Short mmCIF file of the C-alpha atoms (twelve columns), coordinates in Angstrom:
data_MODEL
# 
_entry.id   MODEL 
# 
loop_
_atom_site.group_PDB 
_atom_site.id 
_atom_site.type_symbol 
_atom_site.label_atom_id 
_atom_site.label_alt_id 
_atom_site.label_comp_id 
_atom_site.label_asym_id 
_atom_site.label_seq_id 
_atom_site.Cartn_x 
_atom_site.Cartn_y 
_atom_site.Cartn_z 
_atom_site.pdbx_PDB_model_num 
ATOM 1   C CA . MET A 1   90.405  -14.395 -86.713  1 
ATOM 2   C CA . PRO A 2   87.354  -13.182 -88.650  1 
ATOM 3   C CA . ALA A 3   84.227  -15.055 -87.692  1 
ATOM 4   C CA . ALA A 4   81.874  -13.867 -90.429  1 
ATOM 5   C CA . THR A 5   80.184  -16.321 -92.739  1 
ATOM 6   C CA . GLU A 6   82.058  -14.855 -95.714  1 
ATOM 7   C CA . ASN A 7   85.396  -16.072 -94.341  1 
ATOM 8   C CA . TYR A 8   86.077  -19.324 -96.160  1 
ATOM 9   C CA . SER A 9   89.808  -19.557 -95.560  1 
ATOM 10  C CA . VAL A 10  91.311  -22.584 -93.832  1 
ATOM 11  C CA . GLY A 11  92.028  -20.268 -90.913  1 
ATOM 12  C CA . VAL A 12  94.972  -19.697 -88.589  1 
ATOM 13  C CA . PRO A 13  98.002  -22.021 -88.676  1 
ATOM 14  C CA . VAL A 14  98.627  -23.832 -85.390  1 
ATOM 15  C CA . GLU A 15  101.037 -26.370 -83.968  1 
ATOM 16  C CA . ILE A 16  99.565  -29.872 -83.696  1 
ATOM 17  C CA . GLY A 17  100.059 -29.986 -79.940  1 
ATOM 18  C CA . ARG A 18  98.296  -26.645 -79.375  1 
ATOM 19  C CA . ILE A 19  95.090  -27.212 -81.359  1 
ATOM 20  C CA . ASP A 20  92.841  -27.659 -78.304  1 
ATOM 21  C CA . HIS A 21  94.481  -24.702 -76.556  1 
ATOM 22  C CA . GLU A 22  93.979  -22.411 -79.550  1 
ATOM 23  C CA . LEU A 23  90.351  -23.484 -80.004  1 
ATOM 24  C CA . LYS A 24  89.584  -22.670 -76.358  1 
ATOM 25  C CA . LYS A 25  91.312  -19.323 -76.825  1 
ATOM 26  C CA . LEU A 26  89.179  -18.608 -79.904  1 
ATOM 27  C CA . TRP A 27  85.918  -19.167 -78.017  1 
ATOM 28  C CA . ARG A 28  87.132  -17.289 -74.949  1 
ATOM 29  C CA . GLU A 29  88.058  -14.202 -76.974  1 
ATOM 30  C CA . ASN A 30  84.688  -14.167 -78.745  1 
ATOM 31  C CA . GLU A 31  82.478  -15.042 -75.796  1 
ATOM 32  C CA . GLY A 32  79.148  -13.245 -75.982  1 
ATOM 33  C CA . VAL A 33  79.329  -12.865 -79.755  1 
ATOM 34  C CA . MET A 34  79.939  -16.446 -80.906  1 
ATOM 35  C CA . THR A 35  78.220  -19.586 -79.613  1 
ATOM 36  C CA . ARG A 36  79.847  -22.921 -80.316  1 
ATOM 37  C CA . ALA A 37  77.497  -25.628 -81.609  1 
ATOM 38  C CA . SER A 38  78.223  -29.245 -82.509  1 
ATOM 39  C CA . LEU A 39  76.020  -32.273 -83.088  1 
ATOM 40  C CA . MET A 40  78.614  -34.535 -84.681  1 
ATOM 41  C CA . ASN A 41  82.197  -34.942 -85.820  1 
ATOM 42  C CA . LEU A 42  82.320  -34.635 -89.601  1 
ATOM 43  C CA . GLY A 43  85.597  -35.722 -91.205  1 
ATOM 44  C CA . VAL A 44  86.428  -35.153 -94.872  1 
ATOM 45  C CA . TYR A 45  89.341  -36.961 -96.513  1 
ATOM 46  C CA . SER A 46  90.720  -36.241 -99.987  1 
ATOM 47  C CA . GLU A 47  93.992  -36.721 -101.855 1 
ATOM 48  C CA . GLU A 48  93.115  -34.215 -104.573 1 
ATOM 49  C CA . PRO A 49  95.555  -31.264 -104.691 1 
ATOM 50  C CA . GLY A 50  93.793  -28.120 -103.512 1 
ATOM 51  C CA . SER A 51  90.986  -30.060 -101.851 1 
ATOM 52  C CA . LEU A 52  91.673  -28.433 -98.474  1 
ATOM 53  C CA . ASN A 53  90.429  -25.092 -99.764  1 
ATOM 54  C CA . LYS A 54  87.638  -26.654 -101.829 1 
ATOM 55  C CA . ASN A 55  86.269  -28.661 -98.910  1 
ATOM 56  C CA . THR A 56  86.508  -25.638 -96.629  1 
ATOM 57  C CA . GLN A 57  84.065  -23.851 -98.942  1 
ATOM 58  C CA . LEU A 58  81.749  -26.884 -98.762  1 
ATOM 59  C CA . MET A 59  81.961  -27.011 -94.966  1 
ATOM 60  C CA . ALA A 60  81.040  -23.324 -94.738  1 
ATOM 61  C CA . ARG A 61  77.773  -24.119 -96.510  1 
ATOM 62  C CA . ILE A 62  77.067  -27.492 -94.884  1 
ATOM 63  C CA . THR A 63  77.421  -26.040 -91.370  1 
ATOM 64  C CA . GLU A 64  74.601  -23.580 -92.047  1 
ATOM 65  C CA . ASP A 65  72.201  -26.441 -91.272  1 
ATOM 66  C CA . HIS A 66  74.427  -29.064 -89.655  1 
ATOM 67  C CA . ALA A 67  76.494  -27.880 -86.707  1 
ATOM 68  C CA . CYS A 68  79.584  -30.022 -86.232  1 
ATOM 69  C CA . ARG A 69  83.274  -30.193 -85.557  1 
ATOM 70  C CA . ALA A 70  84.682  -30.435 -89.066  1 
ATOM 71  C CA . ILE A 71  87.987  -32.235 -89.567  1 
ATOM 72  C CA . VAL A 72  89.143  -31.524 -93.115  1 
ATOM 73  C CA . ILE A 73  92.126  -33.484 -94.425  1 
ATOM 74  C CA . GLU A 74  94.117  -33.188 -97.627  1 
ATOM 75  C CA . ALA A 75  96.741  -35.904 -98.090  1 
ATOM 76  C CA . ASP A 76  99.751  -35.919 -100.381 1 
ATOM 77  C CA . CYS A 77  100.755 -39.562 -100.154 1 
ATOM 78  C CA . LYS A 78  103.474 -39.226 -102.794 1 
ATOM 79  C CA . ALA A 79  105.504 -36.643 -100.886 1 
ATOM 80  C CA . GLU A 80  108.971 -37.872 -99.965  1 
ATOM 81  C CA . GLU A 81  109.149 -36.084 -96.619  1 
ATOM 82  C CA . ALA A 82  106.508 -36.836 -93.981  1 
ATOM 83  C CA . CYS A 83  105.028 -33.797 -92.232  1 
ATOM 84  C CA . VAL A 84  101.712 -32.419 -90.967  1 
ATOM 85  C CA . ASP A 85  100.446 -28.831 -91.117  1 
ATOM 86  C CA . ALA A 86  97.320  -27.719 -89.247  1 
ATOM 87  C CA . TRP A 87  94.899  -24.785 -89.131  1 
ATOM 88  C CA . ILE A 88  91.824  -23.875 -87.081  1 
ATOM 89  C CA . ASN A 89  88.801  -21.900 -88.173  1 
ATOM 90  C CA . ALA A 90  85.134  -21.334 -87.335  1 
ATOM 91  C CA . HIS A 91  82.177  -21.209 -89.703  1 
ATOM 92  C CA . CYS A 92  79.635  -18.827 -88.196  1 
ATOM 93  C CA . HIS A 93  76.036  -18.125 -89.112  1 
ATOM 94  C CA . VAL A 94  73.628  -15.667 -87.519  1 
ATOM 95  C CA . SER A 95  71.071  -17.457 -85.376  1 
ATOM 96  C CA . ARG A 96  67.355  -17.214 -86.126  1 
ATOM 97  C CA . ALA A 97  67.017  -14.921 -83.106  1 
ATOM 98  C CA . GLY A 98  69.585  -12.670 -84.754  1 
ATOM 99  C CA . SER A 99  71.546  -11.874 -81.594  1 
ATOM 100 C CA . LYS A 100 74.486  -14.305 -81.722  1 
ATOM 101 C CA . GLN A 101 76.521  -16.134 -84.312  1 
ATOM 102 C CA . VAL A 102 76.257  -19.909 -84.049  1 
ATOM 103 C CA . CYS A 103 79.613  -21.383 -85.015  1 
ATOM 104 C CA . SER A 104 81.083  -24.739 -85.982  1 
ATOM 105 C CA . GLU A 105 84.767  -25.497 -85.524  1 
ATOM 106 C CA . GLN A 106 86.961  -26.623 -88.369  1 
ATOM 107 C CA . ILE A 107 90.351  -28.251 -87.892  1 
ATOM 108 C CA . SER A 108 92.284  -28.637 -91.141  1 
ATOM 109 C CA . PHE A 109 95.264  -30.868 -91.837  1 
ATOM 110 C CA . LEU A 110 97.651  -31.173 -94.741  1 
ATOM 111 C CA . LEU A 111 99.356  -34.570 -94.545  1 
ATOM 112 C CA . LYS A 112 102.456 -35.306 -96.567  1 
ATOM 113 C CA . GLY A 113 103.987 -38.769 -96.892  1 
ATOM 114 C CA . GLY A 114 102.993 -41.887 -94.970  1 
ATOM 115 C CA . CYS A 115 99.284  -40.984 -95.138  1 
ATOM 116 C CA . THR A 116 98.002  -44.351 -94.023  1 
ATOM 117 C CA . ARG A 117 100.148 -44.344 -90.909  1 
ATOM 118 C CA . GLN A 118 99.286  -40.774 -89.849  1 
ATOM 119 C CA . LEU A 119 95.572  -40.697 -90.527  1 
ATOM 120 C CA . PRO A 120 94.182  -42.688 -87.533  1 
ATOM 121 C CA . SER A 121 96.129  -40.792 -84.888  1 
ATOM 122 C CA . ILE A 122 95.412  -37.411 -86.503  1 
ATOM 123 C CA . VAL A 123 91.676  -38.000 -86.700  1 
ATOM 124 C CA . LEU A 124 91.012  -39.916 -83.492  1 
ATOM 125 C CA . SER A 125 92.959  -37.528 -81.279  1 
ATOM 126 C CA . HIS A 126 90.867  -34.551 -82.419  1 
ATOM 127 C CA . LEU A 127 87.339  -35.931 -82.231  1 
ATOM 128 C CA . ASP A 128 84.833  -34.032 -80.103  1 
ATOM 129 C CA . SER A 129 84.169  -36.618 -77.394  1 
ATOM 130 C CA . ASP A 130 80.796  -38.361 -77.035  1 
ATOM 131 C CA . LEU A 131 79.577  -37.184 -80.433  1 
ATOM 132 C CA . PRO A 132 79.045  -39.504 -83.426  1 
ATOM 133 C CA . PHE A 133 81.746  -39.591 -86.082  1 
ATOM 134 C CA . TYR A 134 80.767  -39.271 -89.739  1 
ATOM 135 C CA . LEU A 135 83.562  -39.649 -92.296  1 
ATOM 136 C CA . TRP A 136 83.156  -38.416 -95.865  1 
ATOM 137 C CA . TRP A 137 85.715  -40.380 -97.890  1 
ATOM 138 C CA . GLN A 138 86.297  -38.729 -101.279 1 
ATOM 139 C CA . GLU A 139 88.800  -41.268 -102.620 1 
ATOM 140 C CA . GLU A 140 88.559  -44.885 -103.705 1 
ATOM 141 C CA . PHE A 141 89.191  -47.352 -100.899 1 
ATOM 142 C CA . ARG A 142 92.460  -49.265 -100.796 1 
ATOM 143 C CA . ASP A 143 93.426  -52.626 -99.394  1 
ATOM 144 C CA . PRO A 144 94.339  -53.127 -96.586  1 
ATOM 145 C CA . MET A 145 91.643  -51.178 -94.720  1 
ATOM 146 C CA . ASP A 146 93.122  -50.024 -91.406  1 
ATOM 147 C CA . PRO A 147 90.750  -51.228 -88.642  1 
ATOM 148 C CA . GLN A 148 92.147  -48.633 -86.224  1 
ATOM 149 C CA . ILE A 149 90.079  -45.834 -87.748  1 
ATOM 150 C CA . TRP A 150 87.122  -47.706 -89.225  1 
ATOM 151 C CA . ALA A 151 86.122  -49.089 -85.829  1 
ATOM 152 C CA . TRP A 152 85.368  -45.530 -84.634  1 
ATOM 153 C CA . ILE A 153 83.171  -44.477 -87.554  1 
ATOM 154 C CA . ASP A 154 79.399  -44.311 -87.129  1 
ATOM 155 C CA . ARG A 155 78.504  -43.383 -90.717  1 
ATOM 156 C CA . LEU A 156 80.876  -43.766 -93.671  1 
ATOM 157 C CA . ILE A 157 79.890  -41.481 -96.552  1 
ATOM 158 C CA . TYR A 158 81.176  -42.018 -100.096 1 
ATOM 159 C CA . ASP A 159 80.074  -41.634 -103.718 1 
ATOM 160 C CA . SER A 160 80.147  -44.809 -105.800 1 
ATOM 161 C CA . GLN A 161 79.348  -42.889 -108.997 1 
ATOM 162 C CA . GLY A 162 83.049  -42.362 -109.759 1 
ATOM 163 C CA . TRP A 163 84.294  -45.848 -108.849 1 
ATOM 164 C CA . ASN A 164 86.255  -47.690 -111.527 1 
ATOM 165 C CA . ASP A 165 85.534  -51.128 -110.038 1 
ATOM 166 C CA . PHE A 166 82.277  -51.148 -108.076 1 
ATOM 167 C CA . ARG A 167 82.440  -54.775 -106.976 1 
ATOM 168 C CA . ALA A 168 86.021  -54.497 -105.679 1 
ATOM 169 C CA . GLN A 169 85.161  -51.361 -103.714 1 
ATOM 170 C CA . MET A 170 82.045  -52.945 -102.208 1 
ATOM 171 C CA . ARG A 171 84.036  -56.016 -101.144 1 
ATOM 172 C CA . LEU A 172 86.402  -53.739 -99.196  1 
ATOM 173 C CA . LEU A 173 83.508  -51.876 -97.588  1 
ATOM 174 C CA . GLU A 174 81.701  -55.063 -96.682  1 
ATOM 175 C CA . SER A 175 84.837  -56.446 -95.045  1 
ATOM 176 C CA . VAL A 176 85.068  -53.289 -92.909  1 
ATOM 177 C CA . HIS A 177 81.355  -53.557 -92.166  1 
ATOM 178 C CA . GLN A 178 81.809  -57.094 -90.878  1 
ATOM 179 C CA . GLU A 179 84.949  -56.310 -88.857  1 
ATOM 180 C CA . ALA A 180 83.141  -53.448 -87.153  1 
ATOM 181 C CA . SER A 181 80.300  -55.867 -86.221  1 
ATOM 182 C CA . GLN A 182 78.077  -54.004 -88.698  1 
ATOM 183 C CA . ARG A 183 78.298  -50.878 -86.522  1 
ATOM 184 C CA . ILE A 184 79.237  -48.675 -89.478  1 
ATOM 185 C CA . VAL A 185 76.366  -47.408 -91.610  1 
ATOM 186 C CA . LEU A 186 77.374  -47.288 -95.284  1 
ATOM 187 C CA . CYS A 187 76.070  -44.071 -96.888  1 
ATOM 188 C CA . ASP A 188 76.393  -43.823 -100.668 1 
ATOM 189 C CA . LEU A 189 75.708  -40.368 -102.152 1 
ATOM 190 C CA . ASN A 190 74.993  -42.163 -105.422 1 
ATOM 191 C CA . TRP A 191 72.007  -43.697 -103.620 1 
ATOM 192 C CA . THR A 192 71.014  -40.315 -102.163 1 
ATOM 193 C CA . ARG A 193 70.760  -38.978 -105.740 1 
ATOM 194 C CA . LEU A 194 67.859  -41.363 -106.280 1 
ATOM 195 C CA . ASP A 195 65.734  -40.229 -103.340 1 
ATOM 196 C CA . ASN A 196 63.339  -37.878 -105.071 1 
ATOM 197 C CA . VAL A 197 62.871  -40.041 -108.175 1 
ATOM 198 C CA . ARG A 198 62.248  -43.096 -105.976 1 
ATOM 199 C CA . PHE A 199 59.714  -41.189 -103.861 1 
ATOM 200 C CA . ALA A 200 57.987  -39.894 -106.989 1 
ATOM 201 C CA . LEU A 201 57.593  -43.374 -108.467 1 
ATOM 202 C CA . ALA A 202 56.622  -45.007 -105.176 1 
ATOM 203 C CA . GLN A 203 53.781  -42.548 -104.529 1 
ATOM 204 C CA . PHE A 204 51.870  -44.019 -107.484 1 
ATOM 205 C CA . PHE A 205 51.440  -47.166 -105.397 1 
ATOM 206 C CA . ASP A 206 50.758  -45.621 -101.981 1 
ATOM 207 C CA . HIS A 207 47.054  -46.452 -102.097 1 
ATOM 208 C CA . PRO A 208 46.203  -50.125 -101.502 1 
ATOM 209 C CA . ALA A 209 43.993  -50.058 -104.588 1 
ATOM 210 C CA . SER A 210 47.124  -49.643 -106.721 1 
ATOM 211 C CA . HIS A 211 49.106  -52.515 -105.199 1 
ATOM 212 C CA . HIS A 212 47.814  -55.092 -107.671 1 
ATOM 213 C CA . ARG A 213 49.596  -53.262 -110.494 1 
ATOM 214 C CA . LEU A 214 53.022  -54.012 -108.999 1 
ATOM 215 C CA . ALA A 215 52.644  -57.668 -110.022 1 
ATOM 216 C CA . LYS A 216 51.726  -56.589 -113.563 1 
ATOM 217 C CA . ILE A 217 54.923  -54.618 -114.273 1 
ATOM 218 C CA . ASP A 218 56.497  -55.992 -117.442 1 
ATOM 219 C CA . ARG A 219 58.543  -53.102 -118.845 1 
ATOM 220 C CA . VAL A 220 60.804  -50.417 -117.359 1 
ATOM 221 C CA . ARG A 221 62.810  -47.719 -119.118 1 
ATOM 222 C CA . ILE A 222 65.435  -45.610 -117.343 1 
ATOM 223 C CA . ASP A 223 67.218  -42.664 -118.984 1 
ATOM 224 C CA . PHE A 224 70.478  -41.702 -117.276 1 
ATOM 225 C CA . ALA A 225 73.125  -39.045 -117.921 1 
ATOM 226 C CA . PRO A 226 76.618  -39.895 -119.243 1 
ATOM 227 C CA . SER A 227 78.844  -41.330 -116.449 1 
ATOM 228 C CA . PHE A 228 75.768  -42.083 -114.294 1 
ATOM 229 C CA . ARG A 229 75.139  -45.648 -115.433 1 
ATOM 230 C CA . SER A 230 75.805  -46.972 -111.914 1 
ATOM 231 C CA . THR A 231 73.086  -44.608 -110.626 1 
ATOM 232 C CA . GLY A 232 70.663  -46.109 -113.119 1 
ATOM 233 C CA . LEU A 233 71.619  -49.632 -112.085 1 
ATOM 234 C CA . LEU A 234 71.068  -48.797 -108.414 1 
ATOM 235 C CA . PHE A 235 67.575  -47.630 -109.359 1 
ATOM 236 C CA . VAL A 236 66.992  -50.945 -111.126 1 
ATOM 237 C CA . GLY A 237 68.332  -52.717 -108.027 1 
ATOM 238 C CA . TRP A 238 65.859  -50.844 -105.839 1 
ATOM 239 C CA . LEU A 239 62.916  -51.926 -107.988 1 
ATOM 240 C CA . GLY A 240 64.167  -55.505 -108.169 1 
ATOM 241 C CA . ALA A 241 64.919  -55.836 -104.463 1 
ATOM 242 C CA . GLN A 242 61.599  -54.320 -103.356 1 
ATOM 243 C CA . LEU A 243 59.519  -56.422 -105.759 1 
ATOM 244 C CA . GLY A 244 61.478  -59.670 -105.439 1 
ATOM 245 C CA . TRP A 245 62.760  -59.796 -109.001 1 
ATOM 246 C CA . CYS A 246 65.569  -62.174 -110.013 1 
ATOM 247 C CA . LEU A 247 68.122  -61.183 -112.637 1 
ATOM 248 C CA . GLU A 248 68.157  -63.379 -115.738 1 
ATOM 249 C CA . LYS A 249 70.867  -63.724 -118.379 1 
ATOM 250 C CA . SER A 250 70.760  -61.057 -121.065 1 
ATOM 251 C CA . GLY A 251 72.630  -60.579 -124.307 1 
ATOM 252 C CA . SER A 252 72.862  -56.783 -123.948 1 
ATOM 253 C CA . SER A 253 74.118  -54.535 -121.161 1 
ATOM 254 C CA . ASN A 254 71.338  -52.045 -121.970 1 
ATOM 255 C CA . GLU A 255 68.508  -54.595 -122.180 1 
ATOM 256 C CA . LEU A 256 68.135  -56.439 -118.882 1 
ATOM 257 C CA . ARG A 257 65.793  -59.285 -118.069 1 
ATOM 258 C CA . PHE A 258 64.239  -60.121 -114.703 1 
ATOM 259 C CA . SER A 259 61.723  -62.677 -113.540 1 
ATOM 260 C CA . SER A 260 59.060  -61.878 -110.956 1 
ATOM 261 C CA . PRO A 261 58.008  -64.096 -108.004 1 
ATOM 262 C CA . SER A 262 54.916  -65.112 -109.998 1 
ATOM 263 C CA . GLY A 263 57.052  -66.217 -112.956 1 
ATOM 264 C CA . GLY A 264 56.429  -63.179 -115.144 1 
ATOM 265 C CA . ASN A 265 59.141  -61.550 -117.269 1 
ATOM 266 C CA . ILE A 266 60.248  -57.940 -116.873 1 
ATOM 267 C CA . GLY A 267 62.326  -56.114 -119.455 1 
ATOM 268 C CA . VAL A 268 64.469  -53.162 -118.335 1 
ATOM 269 C CA . GLU A 269 65.889  -50.749 -120.891 1 
ATOM 270 C CA . LEU A 270 68.782  -48.458 -119.913 1 
ATOM 271 C CA . ARG A 271 69.337  -45.424 -122.147 1 
ATOM 272 C CA . GLU A 272 72.137  -42.868 -121.908 1 
ATOM 273 C CA . ARG A 273 71.189  -39.278 -122.697 1 
ATOM 274 C CA . ASP A 274 72.064  -35.739 -121.674 1 
ATOM 275 C CA . GLY A 275 70.265  -34.421 -118.632 1 
ATOM 276 C CA . GLN A 276 70.015  -35.190 -114.930 1 
ATOM 277 C CA . PRO A 277 71.654  -38.302 -113.371 1 
ATOM 278 C CA . ILE A 278 68.297  -40.098 -113.636 1 
ATOM 279 C CA . HIS A 279 66.435  -37.955 -116.130 1 
ATOM 280 C CA . GLU A 280 63.378  -40.056 -116.867 1 
ATOM 281 C CA . VAL A 281 61.702  -43.275 -115.733 1 
ATOM 282 C CA . GLU A 282 58.804  -45.032 -117.413 1 
ATOM 283 C CA . LEU A 283 57.182  -48.132 -115.997 1 
ATOM 284 C CA . ARG A 284 54.480  -50.213 -117.699 1 
ATOM 285 C CA . ALA A 285 52.040  -52.370 -115.765 1 
ATOM 286 C CA . GLY A 286 49.433  -53.937 -118.030 1 
ATOM 287 C CA . ASP A 287 47.703  -51.157 -119.951 1 
ATOM 288 C CA . ILE A 288 48.891  -48.379 -117.605 1 
ATOM 289 C CA . GLU A 289 52.129  -46.422 -117.898 1 
ATOM 290 C CA . PHE A 290 53.741  -44.588 -114.970 1 
ATOM 291 C CA . HIS A 291 56.017  -41.729 -115.937 1 
ATOM 292 C CA . VAL A 292 58.527  -39.596 -113.976 1 
ATOM 293 C CA . THR A 293 60.712  -37.020 -115.724 1 
ATOM 294 C CA . HIS A 294 62.631  -33.866 -114.902 1 
ATOM 295 C CA . ALA A 295 60.780  -30.703 -115.824 1 
ATOM 296 C CA . ASP A 296 62.454  -28.154 -118.076 1 
ATOM 297 C CA . CYS A 297 63.016  -25.867 -115.083 1 
ATOM 298 C CA . GLY A 298 65.345  -28.480 -113.596 1 
ATOM 299 C CA . ASP A 299 64.270  -28.409 -109.932 1 
ATOM 300 C CA . LEU A 300 60.926  -30.184 -110.320 1 
ATOM 301 C CA . LEU A 301 59.728  -33.610 -111.408 1 
ATOM 302 C CA . GLU A 302 56.718  -34.123 -113.657 1 
ATOM 303 C CA . ILE A 303 54.776  -37.255 -112.759 1 
ATOM 304 C CA . CYS A 304 51.782  -38.764 -114.527 1 
ATOM 305 C CA . ARG A 305 50.028  -42.054 -115.216 1 
ATOM 306 C CA . GLY A 306 47.636  -43.237 -117.893 1 
ATOM 307 C CA . LYS A 307 47.096  -45.495 -120.847 1 
ATOM 308 C CA . HIS A 308 49.487  -45.440 -123.799 1 
ATOM 309 C CA . ARG A 309 49.111  -42.245 -125.886 1 
ATOM 310 C CA . GLU A 310 46.296  -41.078 -123.652 1 
ATOM 311 C CA . PRO A 311 46.390  -37.320 -122.858 1 
ATOM 312 C CA . ARG A 312 47.813  -36.751 -119.369 1 
ATOM 313 C CA . THR A 313 48.086  -33.823 -116.988 1 
ATOM 314 C CA . PRO A 314 51.339  -34.086 -115.025 1 
ATOM 315 C CA . GLN A 315 51.700  -33.225 -111.359 1 
ATOM 316 C CA . LEU A 316 54.841  -31.641 -109.920 1 
ATOM 317 C CA . MET A 317 57.115  -32.869 -107.142 1 
ATOM 318 C CA . PRO A 318 60.526  -31.633 -105.870 1 
ATOM 319 C CA . ALA A 319 63.437  -32.983 -107.897 1 
ATOM 320 C CA . GLY A 320 66.292  -32.382 -105.482 1 
ATOM 321 C CA . LYS A 321 69.776  -31.253 -106.474 1 
ATOM 322 C CA . ASN A 322 72.946  -33.049 -107.505 1 
ATOM 323 C CA . ASP A 323 75.596  -30.774 -105.967 1 
ATOM 324 C CA . SER A 324 77.785  -31.999 -103.103 1 
ATOM 325 C CA . VAL A 325 76.309  -29.680 -100.469 1 
ATOM 326 C CA . SER A 326 72.722  -30.714 -101.227 1 
ATOM 327 C CA . LEU A 327 73.567  -34.423 -101.286 1 
ATOM 328 C CA . MET A 328 75.510  -34.192 -98.028  1 
ATOM 329 C CA . SER A 329 72.756  -32.180 -96.340  1 
ATOM 330 C CA . GLU A 330 70.211  -34.828 -97.317  1 
ATOM 331 C CA . GLU A 331 72.448  -37.603 -96.008  1 
ATOM 332 C CA . LEU A 332 73.233  -35.833 -92.726  1 
ATOM 333 C CA . MET A 333 69.525  -35.464 -91.939  1 
ATOM 334 C CA . ARG A 334 69.081  -39.226 -91.939  1 
ATOM 335 C CA . GLY A 335 69.390  -41.788 -89.213  1 
ATOM 336 C CA . GLY A 336 69.342  -45.538 -88.989  1 
ATOM 337 C CA . PRO A 337 70.845  -48.170 -91.292  1 
ATOM 338 C CA . HIS A 338 70.506  -48.213 -95.079  1 
ATOM 339 C CA . HIS A 339 69.174  -51.756 -95.448  1 
ATOM 340 C CA . VAL A 340 67.246  -50.958 -98.645  1 
ATOM 341 C CA . TYR A 341 70.453  -49.675 -100.261 1 
ATOM 342 C CA . LEU A 342 72.316  -52.886 -99.436  1 
ATOM 343 C CA . HIS A 343 69.453  -54.980 -100.835 1 
ATOM 344 C CA . ALA A 344 69.506  -52.889 -104.038 1 
ATOM 345 C CA . VAL A 345 73.260  -53.411 -104.442 1 
ATOM 346 C CA . ASN A 346 72.888  -57.170 -103.972 1 
ATOM 347 C CA . CYS A 347 70.137  -57.337 -106.588 1 
ATOM 348 C CA . VAL A 348 72.339  -55.900 -109.375 1 
ATOM 349 C CA . ARG A 349 75.814  -56.625 -108.001 1 
ATOM 350 C CA . ASP A 350 76.848  -58.599 -111.086 1 
ATOM 351 C CA . LEU A 351 75.968  -55.658 -113.336 1 
ATOM 352 C CA . LEU A 352 77.841  -52.940 -111.455 1 
# 
């Protein structure tokens, strides 16, 4: 089996009962050339036709920086006949020393029929022991949530941006979170999209001399791309949760009203426009405006502050990227619980 980085196929077909045997054979035959590396189990589940090949390409890129045992699953739940096909592969990248290829295993499965029944046994029996288990779930969640698999997950990764019913999905996730004694860390890639814009806005208030302006905020404008309204609302939730705002009744879904702990009123305007998921944020605190927007080059943020219509010289900060590999790489570098995310969701739950 080719071990070069350019090989993005799902690999060699194997019998289910011989997967471990064939993996050991792979490493034995390439000893001295390939070094196996793994810091986690990374599962990927999708029901999209052709996703097995698509996610293999993603794994080839993700494993450049995140060594793991990848378990890639495509499920055809509508198939009449139940069966399972399997493949093994290795994604290899030349080490910094340049002498050996550092490789991550990939086990791929194509499940047909009875997906819910087969999934726990397929996944749990092929985990690399003693390593954390991260599961990237690319579908919407369905009731009932099988506790047999969720109890083993350390970090559950998903993207709420495409959810049709945010509140229903969060109720399912929160039930799993409670059943697992809050062991599972919920990781929303829709939240990860906000990282750089949040950091850019927060840095305005890093110095203690700027803290007094937080209580003076009375107007916020957020420009978001089509289909990224939930991303914009999560950003609003972050501001509200961190500053103790309470949502008030509003007559428009694009003009929100909040009250501050001191009794002040804050207006939040949401505007849809072409561009990045969160293309621009403007925040007004008294006579000062704080502004974050994507630069024309696309990979930088322009940030500036000043009085209304006053000439400003923007500074530049990294903007981050919105592709799946970049978002996953950012998420996989993290540790610890996402308490701030959960607080943000609770702040705007009725709007999502």
